Structure formats: C-alpha cells, structure tokens
C-alpha cells in the first residue's frame, strides 16, 4: 500500500467497512472460516484478521473471496451506486424558444439544447453583444442572419460566429427547429459549413 493512501480519509473509511461486510456475507451464507480458507487458499488467521480489521484489505485477498462467494468485488468494498444519469435541468421558455441548459456552472462556456417554434411572422431583428456562439442543427432548418449573410443550416450543419456582428437565428420554415448552442467569451473557431441562401 502506498504511503499517501494511508492519509486518505475517504479510502480509510471504505477499507474500515470491508471487515464487517466480509463477516456478514460469510455468516449469511453459512460458511465457516475453514471452508472459506479451503476455497480461497487464504489462511484462516488472515481471513479472521481481515474480518476483525486487523489486516488491511488488498486486491490480492479480496478477489479470491469475491470469487468464492460469487459476488462482484464492489459488494465487498461497498462501492457507491451509480448516480442517476438523467439531466434534470429546468427548461427556459422565451418567445417560442425552449432552452435546456447543459452546463451548470456560471460564467465561461455555456451549452444549451434549443427548440424554436415556427415564427410569429414578425421581421427578424439582428442584435449584437459580446461573445462567441456556435450552433449545430439537430432537426429542422435554422435560418441564420449574420451581418449581410442570409444562411440556412440543415441537420448536421454548424456555424460559429462573433456575436459582435449583427445576427439573428430562428426556424427557416413553418416547422420547429432543434439545435445545440454553445456560447462564451472565447472559443475555438470553426468553419461555417452552410452556404449563403440563393436568391
């Protein structure tokens, strides 16, 4: 065992719980120390000291015990269960646009999944502000007005631009558009893959 591991309180807490867990598992299965010794090749005295906390657990000792009991190694060390992977971010709805934040920390690069409903028929209004934005279309068609450019991005296409340029984006047709947006003060430049809309 490495010396710095001995100073890790979290690791110590996990290892301290191994002994009682080993004893409980063995007794629940009605197995004697002698029988477990015969099945694992580990001496009775070592098994006894493991259960009482007198011997520090190691992978070399725990693997044969897990095999003998036919349980995953995680059951012996009490590994925490895998957390719930579902995203529980609260959607933000503004002007027909639903935004789901994909980043939790404030400041820096922000990521959103967006669904924009078909427009109200009003003329698009280009705006400017500090930062950089990257858009990637998932479904539908996204119209991007960027300075003098009028672009239509289709699924799988992306655009990145300096938001100090006048810009606006929304559905290119009378259907919703779903896209990813990354916004931040800095970012690696990407090429605009969409071509200007032909007149």
PDB file of N, CA and C in Angstrom, residues 81-88:
ATOM      1  N   UNK A  81     -23.521   3.295  -5.390  1.00  0.00           N
ATOM      2  CA  UNK A  81     -24.273   3.032  -6.611  1.00  0.00           C
ATOM      3  C   UNK A  81     -24.057   4.134  -7.634  1.00  0.00           C
ATOM      4  N   UNK A  82     -24.198   3.775  -8.902  1.00  0.00           N
ATOM      5  CA  UNK A  82     -24.048   4.756  -9.971  1.00  0.00           C
ATOM      6  C   UNK A  82     -25.162   5.791  -9.854  1.00  0.00           C
ATOM      7  N   UNK A  83     -24.797   7.052  -9.976  1.00  0.00           N
ATOM      8  CA  UNK A  83     -25.783   8.117  -9.847  1.00  0.00           C
ATOM      9  C   UNK A  83     -26.792   8.123 -10.994  1.00  0.00           C
ATOM     10  N   UNK A  84     -27.865   8.801 -10.786  1.00  0.00           N
ATOM     11  CA  UNK A  84     -28.915   8.927 -11.789  1.00  0.00           C
ATOM     12  C   UNK A  84     -28.373   9.745 -12.963  1.00  0.00           C
ATOM     13  N   UNK A  85     -28.327   9.164 -14.181  1.00  0.00           N
ATOM     14  CA  UNK A  85     -27.715   9.878 -15.305  1.00  0.00           C
ATOM     15  C   UNK A  85     -28.642  10.881 -15.982  1.00  0.00           C
ATOM     16  N   UNK A  86     -29.912  10.943 -15.542  1.00  0.00           N
ATOM     17  CA  UNK A  86     -30.849  11.820 -16.235  1.00  0.00           C
ATOM     18  C   UNK A  86     -30.536  13.292 -15.989  1.00  0.00           C
ATOM     19  N   UNK A  87     -30.676  14.077 -17.056  1.00  0.00           N
ATOM     20  CA  UNK A  87     -30.480  15.529 -16.949  1.00  0.00           C
ATOM     21  C   UNK A  87     -31.749  16.137 -16.372  1.00  0.00           C
ATOM     22  N   UNK A  88     -31.602  16.888 -15.280  1.00  0.00           N
ATOM     23  CA  UNK A  88     -32.769  17.473 -14.628  1.00  0.00           C
ATOM     24  C   UNK A  88     -32.774  19.001 -14.718  1.00  0.00           C
TER      25      UNK A  88
END
